[in-house]
XYZ file of C-alpha atoms in Angstrom:
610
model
C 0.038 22.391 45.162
C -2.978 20.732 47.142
C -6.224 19.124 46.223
C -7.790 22.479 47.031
C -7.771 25.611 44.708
C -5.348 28.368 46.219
C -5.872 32.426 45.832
C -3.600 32.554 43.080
C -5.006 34.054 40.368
C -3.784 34.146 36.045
C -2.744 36.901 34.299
C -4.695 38.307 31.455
C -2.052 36.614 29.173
C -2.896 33.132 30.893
C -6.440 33.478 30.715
C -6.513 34.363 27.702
C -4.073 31.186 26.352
C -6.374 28.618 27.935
C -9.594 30.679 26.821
C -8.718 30.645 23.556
C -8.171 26.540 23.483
C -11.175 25.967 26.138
C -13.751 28.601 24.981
C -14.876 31.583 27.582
C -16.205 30.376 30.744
C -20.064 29.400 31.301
C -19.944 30.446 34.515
C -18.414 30.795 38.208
C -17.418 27.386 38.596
C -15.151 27.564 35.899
C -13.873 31.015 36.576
C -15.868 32.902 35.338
C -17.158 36.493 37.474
C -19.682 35.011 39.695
C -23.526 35.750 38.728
C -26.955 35.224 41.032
C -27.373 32.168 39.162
C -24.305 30.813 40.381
C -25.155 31.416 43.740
C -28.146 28.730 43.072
C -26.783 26.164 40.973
C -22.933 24.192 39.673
C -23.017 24.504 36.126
C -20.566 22.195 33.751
C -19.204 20.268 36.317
C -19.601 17.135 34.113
C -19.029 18.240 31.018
C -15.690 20.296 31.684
C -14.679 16.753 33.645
C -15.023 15.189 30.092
C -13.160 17.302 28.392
C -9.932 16.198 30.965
C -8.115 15.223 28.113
C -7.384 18.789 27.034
C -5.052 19.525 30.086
C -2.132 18.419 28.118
C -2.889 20.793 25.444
C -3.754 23.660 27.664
C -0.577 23.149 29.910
C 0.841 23.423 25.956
C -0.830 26.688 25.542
C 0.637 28.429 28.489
C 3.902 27.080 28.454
C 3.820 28.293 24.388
C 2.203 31.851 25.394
C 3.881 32.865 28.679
C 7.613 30.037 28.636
C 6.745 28.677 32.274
C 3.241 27.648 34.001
C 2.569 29.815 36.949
C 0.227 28.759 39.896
C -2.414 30.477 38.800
C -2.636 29.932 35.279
C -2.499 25.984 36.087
C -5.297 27.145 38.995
C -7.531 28.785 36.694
C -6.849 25.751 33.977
C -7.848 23.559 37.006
C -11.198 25.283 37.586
C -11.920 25.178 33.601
C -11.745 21.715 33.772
C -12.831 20.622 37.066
C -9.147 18.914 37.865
C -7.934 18.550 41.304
C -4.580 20.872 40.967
C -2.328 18.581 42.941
C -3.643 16.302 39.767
C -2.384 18.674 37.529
C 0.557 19.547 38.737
C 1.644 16.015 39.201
C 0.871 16.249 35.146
C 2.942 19.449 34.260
C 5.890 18.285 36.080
C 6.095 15.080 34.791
C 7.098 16.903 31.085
C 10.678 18.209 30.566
C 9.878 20.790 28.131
C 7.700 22.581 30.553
C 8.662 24.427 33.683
C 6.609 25.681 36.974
C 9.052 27.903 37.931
C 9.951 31.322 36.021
C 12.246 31.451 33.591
C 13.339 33.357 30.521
C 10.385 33.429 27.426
C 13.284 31.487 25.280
C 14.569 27.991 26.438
C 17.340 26.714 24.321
C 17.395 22.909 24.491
C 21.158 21.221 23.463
C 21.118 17.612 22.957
C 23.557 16.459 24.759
C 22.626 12.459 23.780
C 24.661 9.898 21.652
C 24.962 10.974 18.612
C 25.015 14.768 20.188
C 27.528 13.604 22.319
C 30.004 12.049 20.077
C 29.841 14.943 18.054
C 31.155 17.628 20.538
C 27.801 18.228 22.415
C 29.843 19.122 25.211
C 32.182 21.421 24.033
C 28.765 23.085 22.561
C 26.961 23.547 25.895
C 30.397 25.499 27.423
C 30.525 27.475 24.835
C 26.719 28.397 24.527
C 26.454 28.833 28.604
C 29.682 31.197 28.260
C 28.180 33.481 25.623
C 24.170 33.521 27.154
C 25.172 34.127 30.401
C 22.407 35.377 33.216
C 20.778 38.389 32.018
C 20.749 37.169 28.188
C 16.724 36.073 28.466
C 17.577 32.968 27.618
C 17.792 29.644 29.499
C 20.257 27.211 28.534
C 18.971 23.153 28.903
C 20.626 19.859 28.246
C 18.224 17.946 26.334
C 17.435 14.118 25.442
C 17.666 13.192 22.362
C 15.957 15.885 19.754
C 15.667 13.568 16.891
C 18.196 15.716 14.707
C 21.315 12.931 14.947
C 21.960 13.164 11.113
C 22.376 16.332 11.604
C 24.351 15.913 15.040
C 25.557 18.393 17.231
C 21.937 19.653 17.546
C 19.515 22.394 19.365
C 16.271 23.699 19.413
C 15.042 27.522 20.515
C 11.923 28.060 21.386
C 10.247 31.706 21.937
C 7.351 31.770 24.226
C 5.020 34.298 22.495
C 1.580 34.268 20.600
C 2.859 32.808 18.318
C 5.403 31.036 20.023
C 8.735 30.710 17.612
C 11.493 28.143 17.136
C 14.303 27.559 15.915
C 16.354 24.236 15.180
C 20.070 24.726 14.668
C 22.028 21.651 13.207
C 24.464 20.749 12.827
C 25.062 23.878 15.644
C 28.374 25.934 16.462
C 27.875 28.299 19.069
C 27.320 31.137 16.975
C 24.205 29.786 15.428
C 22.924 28.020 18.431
C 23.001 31.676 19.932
C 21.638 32.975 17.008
C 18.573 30.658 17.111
C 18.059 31.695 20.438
C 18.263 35.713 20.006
C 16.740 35.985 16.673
C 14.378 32.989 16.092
C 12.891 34.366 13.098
C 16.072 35.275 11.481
C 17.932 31.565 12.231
C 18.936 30.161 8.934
C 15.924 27.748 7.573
C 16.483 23.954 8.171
C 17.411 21.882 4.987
C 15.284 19.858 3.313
C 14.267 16.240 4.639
C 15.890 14.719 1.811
C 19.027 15.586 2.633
C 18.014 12.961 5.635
C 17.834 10.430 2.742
C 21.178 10.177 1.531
C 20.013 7.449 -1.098
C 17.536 9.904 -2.386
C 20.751 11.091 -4.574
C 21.738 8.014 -6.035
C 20.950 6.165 -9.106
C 18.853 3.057 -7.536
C 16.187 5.451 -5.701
C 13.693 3.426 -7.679
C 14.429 0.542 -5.037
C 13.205 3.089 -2.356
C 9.374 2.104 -1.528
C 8.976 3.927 1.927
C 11.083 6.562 1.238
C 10.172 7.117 -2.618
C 8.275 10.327 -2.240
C 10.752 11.943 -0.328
C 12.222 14.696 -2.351
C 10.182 14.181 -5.086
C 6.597 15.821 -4.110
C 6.033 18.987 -2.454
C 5.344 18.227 1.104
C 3.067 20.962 1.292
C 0.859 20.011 -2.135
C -1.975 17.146 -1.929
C -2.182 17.461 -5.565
C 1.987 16.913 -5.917
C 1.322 13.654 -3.709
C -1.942 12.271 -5.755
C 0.235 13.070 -9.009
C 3.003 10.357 -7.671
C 0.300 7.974 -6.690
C -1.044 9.232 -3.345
C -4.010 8.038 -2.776
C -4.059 4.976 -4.447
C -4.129 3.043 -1.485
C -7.454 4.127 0.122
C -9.280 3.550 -3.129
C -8.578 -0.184 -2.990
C -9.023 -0.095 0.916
C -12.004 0.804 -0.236
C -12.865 -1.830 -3.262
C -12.226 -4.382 -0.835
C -13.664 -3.478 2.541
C -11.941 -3.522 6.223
C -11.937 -7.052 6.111
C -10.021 -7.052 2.939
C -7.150 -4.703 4.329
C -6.374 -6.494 7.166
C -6.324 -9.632 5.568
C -4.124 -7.954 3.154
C -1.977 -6.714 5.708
C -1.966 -10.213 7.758
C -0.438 -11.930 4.329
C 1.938 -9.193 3.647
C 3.374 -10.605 6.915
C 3.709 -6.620 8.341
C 4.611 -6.490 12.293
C 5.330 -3.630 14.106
C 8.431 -1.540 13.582
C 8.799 0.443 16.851
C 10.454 -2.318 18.488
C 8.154 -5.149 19.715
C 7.411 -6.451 16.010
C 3.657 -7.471 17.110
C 1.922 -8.557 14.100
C -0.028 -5.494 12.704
C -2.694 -7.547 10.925
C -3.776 -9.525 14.662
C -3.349 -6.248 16.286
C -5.818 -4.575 14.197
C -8.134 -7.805 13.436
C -8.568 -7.990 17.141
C -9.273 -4.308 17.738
C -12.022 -4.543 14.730
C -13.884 -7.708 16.115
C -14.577 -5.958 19.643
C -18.062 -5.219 20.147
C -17.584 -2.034 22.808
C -17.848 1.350 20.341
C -16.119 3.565 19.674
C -12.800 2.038 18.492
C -9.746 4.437 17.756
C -6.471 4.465 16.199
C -3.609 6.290 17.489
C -0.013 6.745 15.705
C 2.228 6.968 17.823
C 4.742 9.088 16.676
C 6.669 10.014 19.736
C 10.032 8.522 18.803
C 12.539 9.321 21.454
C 15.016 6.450 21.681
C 18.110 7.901 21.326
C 19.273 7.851 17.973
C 15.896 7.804 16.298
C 14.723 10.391 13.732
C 13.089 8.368 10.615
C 9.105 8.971 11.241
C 10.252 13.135 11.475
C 11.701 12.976 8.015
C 8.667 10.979 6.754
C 6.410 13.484 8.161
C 8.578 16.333 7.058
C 8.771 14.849 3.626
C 6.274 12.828 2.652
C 3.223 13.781 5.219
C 0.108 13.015 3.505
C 1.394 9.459 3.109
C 0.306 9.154 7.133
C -2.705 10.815 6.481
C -3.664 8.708 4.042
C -2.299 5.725 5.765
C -4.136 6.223 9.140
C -7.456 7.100 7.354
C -6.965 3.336 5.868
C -6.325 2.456 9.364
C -9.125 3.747 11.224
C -11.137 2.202 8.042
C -9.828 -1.456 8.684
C -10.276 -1.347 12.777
C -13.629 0.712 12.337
C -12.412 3.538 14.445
C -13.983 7.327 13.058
C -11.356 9.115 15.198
C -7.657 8.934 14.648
C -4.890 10.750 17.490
C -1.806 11.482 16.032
C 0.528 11.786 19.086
C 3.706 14.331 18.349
C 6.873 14.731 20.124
C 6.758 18.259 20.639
C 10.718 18.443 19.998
C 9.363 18.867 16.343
C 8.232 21.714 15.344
C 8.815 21.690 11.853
C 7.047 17.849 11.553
C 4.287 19.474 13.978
C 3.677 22.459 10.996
C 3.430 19.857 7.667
C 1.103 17.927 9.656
C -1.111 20.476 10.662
C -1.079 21.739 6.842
C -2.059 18.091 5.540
C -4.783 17.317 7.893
C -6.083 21.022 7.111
C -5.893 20.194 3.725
C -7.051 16.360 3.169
C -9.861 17.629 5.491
C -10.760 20.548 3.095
C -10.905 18.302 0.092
C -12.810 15.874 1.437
C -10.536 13.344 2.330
C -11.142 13.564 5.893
C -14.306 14.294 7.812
C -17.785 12.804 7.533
C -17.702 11.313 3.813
C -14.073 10.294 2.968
C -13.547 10.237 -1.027
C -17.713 10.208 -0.792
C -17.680 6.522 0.305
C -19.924 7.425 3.662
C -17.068 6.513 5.595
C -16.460 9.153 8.213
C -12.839 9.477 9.852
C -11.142 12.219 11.151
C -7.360 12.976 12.742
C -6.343 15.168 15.639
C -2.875 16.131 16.731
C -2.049 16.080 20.179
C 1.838 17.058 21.055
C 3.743 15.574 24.033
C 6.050 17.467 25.618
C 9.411 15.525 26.131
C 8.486 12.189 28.239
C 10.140 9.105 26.528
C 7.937 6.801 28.318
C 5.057 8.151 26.559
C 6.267 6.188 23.563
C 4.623 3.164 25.328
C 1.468 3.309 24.068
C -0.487 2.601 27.461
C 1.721 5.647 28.589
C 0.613 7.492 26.078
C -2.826 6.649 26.222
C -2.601 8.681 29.959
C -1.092 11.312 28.207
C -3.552 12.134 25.723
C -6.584 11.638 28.346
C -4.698 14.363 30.813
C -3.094 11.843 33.126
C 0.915 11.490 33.989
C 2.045 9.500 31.269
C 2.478 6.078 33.739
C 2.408 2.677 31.516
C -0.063 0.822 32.452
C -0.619 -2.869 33.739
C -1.750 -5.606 31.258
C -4.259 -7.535 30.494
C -6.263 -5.845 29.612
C -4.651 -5.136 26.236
C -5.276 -2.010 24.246
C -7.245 -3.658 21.577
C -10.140 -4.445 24.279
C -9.430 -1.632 26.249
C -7.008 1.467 25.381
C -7.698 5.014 24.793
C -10.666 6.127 27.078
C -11.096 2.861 27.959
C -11.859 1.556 24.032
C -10.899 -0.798 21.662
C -7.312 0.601 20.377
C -5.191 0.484 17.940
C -2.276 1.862 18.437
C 0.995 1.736 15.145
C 4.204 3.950 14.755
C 4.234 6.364 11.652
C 6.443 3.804 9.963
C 4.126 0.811 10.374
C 1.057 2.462 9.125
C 2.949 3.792 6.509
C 3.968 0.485 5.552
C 0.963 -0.236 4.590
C 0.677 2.115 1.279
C 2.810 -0.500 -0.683
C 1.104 -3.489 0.736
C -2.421 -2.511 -0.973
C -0.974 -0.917 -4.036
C 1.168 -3.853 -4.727
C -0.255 -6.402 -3.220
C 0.474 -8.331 0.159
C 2.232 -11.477 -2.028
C 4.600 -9.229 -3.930
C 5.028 -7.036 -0.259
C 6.089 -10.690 1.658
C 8.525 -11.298 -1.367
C 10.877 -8.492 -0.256
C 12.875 -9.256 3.024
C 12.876 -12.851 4.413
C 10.308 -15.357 5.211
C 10.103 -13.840 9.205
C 10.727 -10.377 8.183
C 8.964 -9.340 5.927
C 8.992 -5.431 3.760
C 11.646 -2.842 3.744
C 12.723 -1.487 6.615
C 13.774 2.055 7.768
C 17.329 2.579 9.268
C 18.874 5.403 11.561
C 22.357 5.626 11.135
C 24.105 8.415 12.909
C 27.534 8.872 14.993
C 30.905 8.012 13.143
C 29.847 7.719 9.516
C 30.529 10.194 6.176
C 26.770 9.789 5.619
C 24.795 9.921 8.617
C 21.084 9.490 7.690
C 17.958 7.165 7.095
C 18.690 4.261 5.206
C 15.954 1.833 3.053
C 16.759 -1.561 2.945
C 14.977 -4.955 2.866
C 15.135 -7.036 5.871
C 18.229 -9.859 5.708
C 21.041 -6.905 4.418
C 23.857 -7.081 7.022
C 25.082 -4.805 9.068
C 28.389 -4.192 6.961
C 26.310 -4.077 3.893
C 24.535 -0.843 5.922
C 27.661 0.506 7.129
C 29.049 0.691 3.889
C 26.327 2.739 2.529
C 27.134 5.334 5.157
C 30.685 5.365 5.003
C 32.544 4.466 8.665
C 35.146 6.888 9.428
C 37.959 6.013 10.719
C 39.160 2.602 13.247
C 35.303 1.540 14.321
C 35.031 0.855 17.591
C 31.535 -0.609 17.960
C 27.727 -0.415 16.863
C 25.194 0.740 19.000
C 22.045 -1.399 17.563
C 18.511 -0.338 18.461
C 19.505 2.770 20.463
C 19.581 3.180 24.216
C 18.069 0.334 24.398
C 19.364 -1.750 22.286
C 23.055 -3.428 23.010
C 26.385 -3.034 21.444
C 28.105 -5.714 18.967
C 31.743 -5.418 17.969
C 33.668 -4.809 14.726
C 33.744 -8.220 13.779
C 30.044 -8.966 14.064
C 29.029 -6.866 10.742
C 27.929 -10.047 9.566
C 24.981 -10.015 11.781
C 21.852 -10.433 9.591
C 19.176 -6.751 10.280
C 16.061 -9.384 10.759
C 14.488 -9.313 14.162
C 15.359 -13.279 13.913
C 18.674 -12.548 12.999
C 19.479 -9.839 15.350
C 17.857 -12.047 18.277
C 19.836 -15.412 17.670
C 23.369 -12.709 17.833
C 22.048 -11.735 20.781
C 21.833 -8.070 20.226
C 18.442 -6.492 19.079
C 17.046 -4.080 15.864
C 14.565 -2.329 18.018
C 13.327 0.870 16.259
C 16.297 0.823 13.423
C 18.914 2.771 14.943
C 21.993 2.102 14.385
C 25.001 4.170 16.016
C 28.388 3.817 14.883
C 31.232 4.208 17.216
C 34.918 5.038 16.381
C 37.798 3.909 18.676
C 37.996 7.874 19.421
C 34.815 8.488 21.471
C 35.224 7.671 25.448
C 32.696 4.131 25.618
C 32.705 4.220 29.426
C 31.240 8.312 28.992
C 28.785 7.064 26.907
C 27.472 4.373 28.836
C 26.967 6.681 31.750
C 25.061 8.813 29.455
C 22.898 6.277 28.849
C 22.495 5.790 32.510
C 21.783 8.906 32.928
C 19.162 9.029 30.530
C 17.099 6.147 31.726
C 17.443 7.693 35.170
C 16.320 11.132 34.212
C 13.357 9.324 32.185
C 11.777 6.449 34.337
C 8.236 7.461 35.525
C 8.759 6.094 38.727
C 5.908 4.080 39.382
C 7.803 0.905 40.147
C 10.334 0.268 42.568
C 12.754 -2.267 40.416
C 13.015 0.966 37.939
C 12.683 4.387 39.598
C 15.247 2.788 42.175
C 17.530 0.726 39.844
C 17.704 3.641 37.340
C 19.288 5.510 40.385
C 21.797 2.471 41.316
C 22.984 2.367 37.881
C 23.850 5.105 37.324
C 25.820 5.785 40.620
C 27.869 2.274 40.182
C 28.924 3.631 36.753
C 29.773 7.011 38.070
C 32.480 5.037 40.574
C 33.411 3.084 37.999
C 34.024 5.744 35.272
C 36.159 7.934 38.352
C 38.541 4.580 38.924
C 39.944 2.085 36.651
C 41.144 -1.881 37.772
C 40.023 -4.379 40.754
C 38.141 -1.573 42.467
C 35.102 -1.761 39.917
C 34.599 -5.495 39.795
C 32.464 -5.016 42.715
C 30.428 -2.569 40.966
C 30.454 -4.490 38.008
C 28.301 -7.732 40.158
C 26.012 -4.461 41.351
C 25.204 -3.877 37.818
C 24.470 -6.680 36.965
C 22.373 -7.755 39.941
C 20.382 -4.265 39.147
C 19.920 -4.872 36.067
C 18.380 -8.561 36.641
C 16.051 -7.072 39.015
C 14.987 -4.330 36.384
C 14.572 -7.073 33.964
C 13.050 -9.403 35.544
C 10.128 -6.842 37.431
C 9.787 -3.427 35.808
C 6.604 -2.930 34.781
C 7.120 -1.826 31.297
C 9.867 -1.966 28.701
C 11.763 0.783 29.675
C 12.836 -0.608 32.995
C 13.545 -4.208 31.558
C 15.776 -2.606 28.999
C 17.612 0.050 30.953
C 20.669 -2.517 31.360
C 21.024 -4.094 27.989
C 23.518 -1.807 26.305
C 25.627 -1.799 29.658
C 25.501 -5.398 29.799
C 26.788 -5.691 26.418
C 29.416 -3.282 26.327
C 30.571 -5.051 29.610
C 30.324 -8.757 28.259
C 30.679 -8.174 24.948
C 33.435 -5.300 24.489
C 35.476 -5.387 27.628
C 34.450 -1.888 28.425
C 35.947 -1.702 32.164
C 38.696 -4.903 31.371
């Protein structure tokens, strides 16, 4: 592609994908059949450059009507919105799930990640490949992680079409992984998310806070969720006022549970106090660490509970516009969402007079479209504005100036929905579960090598072995896998280890998000860790030097290493971990300066290559 528009032109289908998102053309300039006028004048230049932010959804809207993005469809998207296409394309390749050269209308994505991995994903992705051979119509892709680990070996179909149609298949055999694929619409319908919950069946669900809703309410029914309490919340986000909440939230002791545990109630106090206008919120709900799937099964089970808790969100930081950004590897999650913002807007709990208090706030979905660096926020921020999703450097800081250049805040689906039970029962009784630093219940994923893979509730301070035991290990365990990817390992004998972000921190491992991947002494370790190579390879950005080239270097020292055994890797070994300083120490953004952590600690602390 160049900066220039080529002679490529769409096909009726394309046009009319990106039409229907974008509206017909005004004129020529857009791409419209030139008129005399146009001969005399530019028309929307400006105004289609300010609506940028809708390339990402209309690269969506070919890619979900056609299955690939042809020059001229991303040509004619170009002209609609005035973006230079060597802009553009930089944007649509910098996506997995979508594809600028033909293929097949239906892609069949197999995870082939941890969880995926330890289960057989292999074995899967032979047997799939034999039976869809070429000719079939469908294209076979290894996938990152697709969120589905309790649920692990796992894939996804998707049907270009209008509509387009998926298909999720897991746990998947070949036969049903090729039957999502063929027959979408007759695939056998995914369980319920409370099957995610396996402490949704026991005795002591009244413990469960986060997760209480969850197989009790119809996802689908506002007035099932305002029966069990729903709405509760906003009501006395109300009686009190902004300043109220997020003192509320500031006592409760809250920080964020995505991984960097910032405080939530300074985040948000400091987005509120800005004078530029307008402010937003944005959930970030792009969860792709390997091993992470607990904000899908709250928005497949319980989604007005986000709803309502970014509404009190937006209220607190003063922000009337609310971006809920998706990963698009969830289609079912994508669907309740859609249904409860259609909803809560329809009964006037979203829009320009929330619950009649003059308080206007609104939510709009945007979907990314497999990028794992878009799950930092200033990453994400690009995405949703139409720009590769690149972090980007700090100061200045989101809350001054984020999203459009704004006052942001920016919270994971389970922070925000955290807050729920700190304005229903208060933010003293809230600090009183967990310990004094960690405050609240927190969500666990626990996947791999256990009887009951799934997300656990606990309070902060319950052990490791105290988690373990509620999922059941199978057989000799080999070693733990704490806060995904990026996260490090700790050994069998360190179940002792305290699930506070103190705690976790003075063992030197990490919580992270909450995952938490069990290992038994029959899965390969030095496989895995080159998995894990290869995924932070495959997902650096590559706009710094210490990661898009030490990604690379990793990867290839681990390859040697895992293709000999004895003195041979020791000089690999000092590579690594003179790499993985460098990543550490100058990567721009978390990703990089993680990439190395569960390799170093499989190396120092498990003897992986002794």
């Amino acid at each position: 592609m160049d900066l220039r528009f080529g002679d490529s032109k769409p096909t009726d289908e394309e046009r009319a994908a990106i039409d229907t998102l974008l509206g017909p053309p005004e004129s020529s300039w857009e791409g419209a059949d030139r008129s005399d006028a146009d001969l005399r004048w530019a028309r929307g230049g400006r105004a289609a450059r300010e609506r940028r932010d809708l390339l990402l959804p209309g690269l969506h809207a070919v890619n979900d009507r056609i299955g690939w993005i042809s020059e001229g469809a991303l040509d004619y998207l170009c002209r609609r919105l005035t973006v230079p296409p060597a802009e553009a394309y930089g944007v649509a390749t910098f996506y997995a799930m979508f594809s600028v050269k033909p293929r097949p209308a239906t892609v069949l994505h197999v995870c082939t990640d941890l969880a995926c991995a330890a289960a057989g994903a292999s074995e899967l992705c032979a047997g799939v490949e034999a039976r869809l051979g070429l000719g079939s119509g469908v294209s076979v892709e290894r996938s990152p992680c697709l969120g589905l680990c309790e649920r692990a070996p796992a894939a996804l179909a998707v049907k270009a079409g209008d509509p387009v149609r998926t298909a999720v298949s897991a746990p998947a055999t070949v036969e049903r992984a090729v039957l999502a694929a063929s027959a979408p619409d007759s695939a056998p319908e995914e369980p319920p998310a409370a099957l995610a919950v396996p402490q949704a069946g026991r005795a002591d669900r009244e413990d469960l806070v986060l997760l209480s809703r969850v197989g009790v309410v119809d996802p689908a029914s506002l007035d099932d969720y305002r029966a069990h309490g729903g709405y509760t919340a906003l009501r006395q986000a109300f009686a009190i006022g902004p300043a109220g909440v997020i003192r509320e939230v500031t006592d409760a002791g809250l920080v964020g549970r995505g991984g960097a545990a910032f405080p939530t109630g300074r985040k948000w106090q400091a987005t509120a106090s800005q004078p530029d206008h307008p402010h937003y919120l944005v959930c970030n709900a792009d969860e792709s660490e390997p091993g992470t799937f607990k904000d899908r099964v709250v928005m497949e089970g319980d989604p007005y509970s986000l709803v309502e808790s970014m509404t009190i969100a937006g209220y607190a930081v003063g922000a009337h516009k609310g971006y809920l950004y998706l990963r698009g590897e969830y289609p079912r999650a994508l669907e309740r969402m859609e249904h409860a913002i259609g909803q809560a807007r329809a009964r006037g709990l979203l829009g320009d007079d929330v619950l009649g208090q003059g308080y206007a706030f609104d939510i709009e979905i945007r979907r990314g479209a497999g990028a794992y660096i878009c799950g930092e926020e200033t990453a994400l921020f690009n995405s949703i504005e139409g720009y590769r999703g690149e972090p980007r450097s700090k100061p200045p800081f989101p809350v001054e100036k984020g999203l459009f250049g704004k006052p942001t805040a920016e919270n994971n689906v389970e922070t925000l929905v955290n807050v729920l039970p700190i304005l229903t029962m208060g933010s003293q009784a809230y600090a009183e579960i967990g310990t004094g630093k960690s405050t609240g219940p927190k969500l666990f994923c626990v996947s791999g090598s256990v009887d009951r893979p799934g997300i656990y509730e606990l309070p902060f301070g319950a052990t490791l072995g105290e988690l373990l035991d509620l999922a059941g290990v199978r057989k000799r365990l080999r070693a733990v896998l704490l806060g995904g990817a990026a996260g490090g390992f700790v050994r069998p004998d360190e179940l002792d280890i305290p699930l506070t972000f103190e705690g976790t921190r003075e063992a030197g491992a990490t919580l992270g998000s909450g995952v938490v991947l069990a290992f038994d002494d029959t899965v390969p370790l030095p496989r895995l860790l080159l998995r894990i190579a290869e995924f932070f390879r495959d997902e650096s950005c590559g706009q710094c030097v210490p990661c898009r080239v030490g990604t690379v270097r990793q990867e290839e020292a681990l390859h040697r290493i895992v293709e000999r055994t004895g003195a041979a890797a020791a000089s690999d070994i000092a590579l690594l971990r003179e790499v993985g300083r460098a990543m550490k120490d100058a990567s721009i953004c978390g990703l990089g300066q993680t990439a190395w952590n569960a390799v170093e600690s499989a190396i120092d602390r498990l003897g992986a290559y002794e």
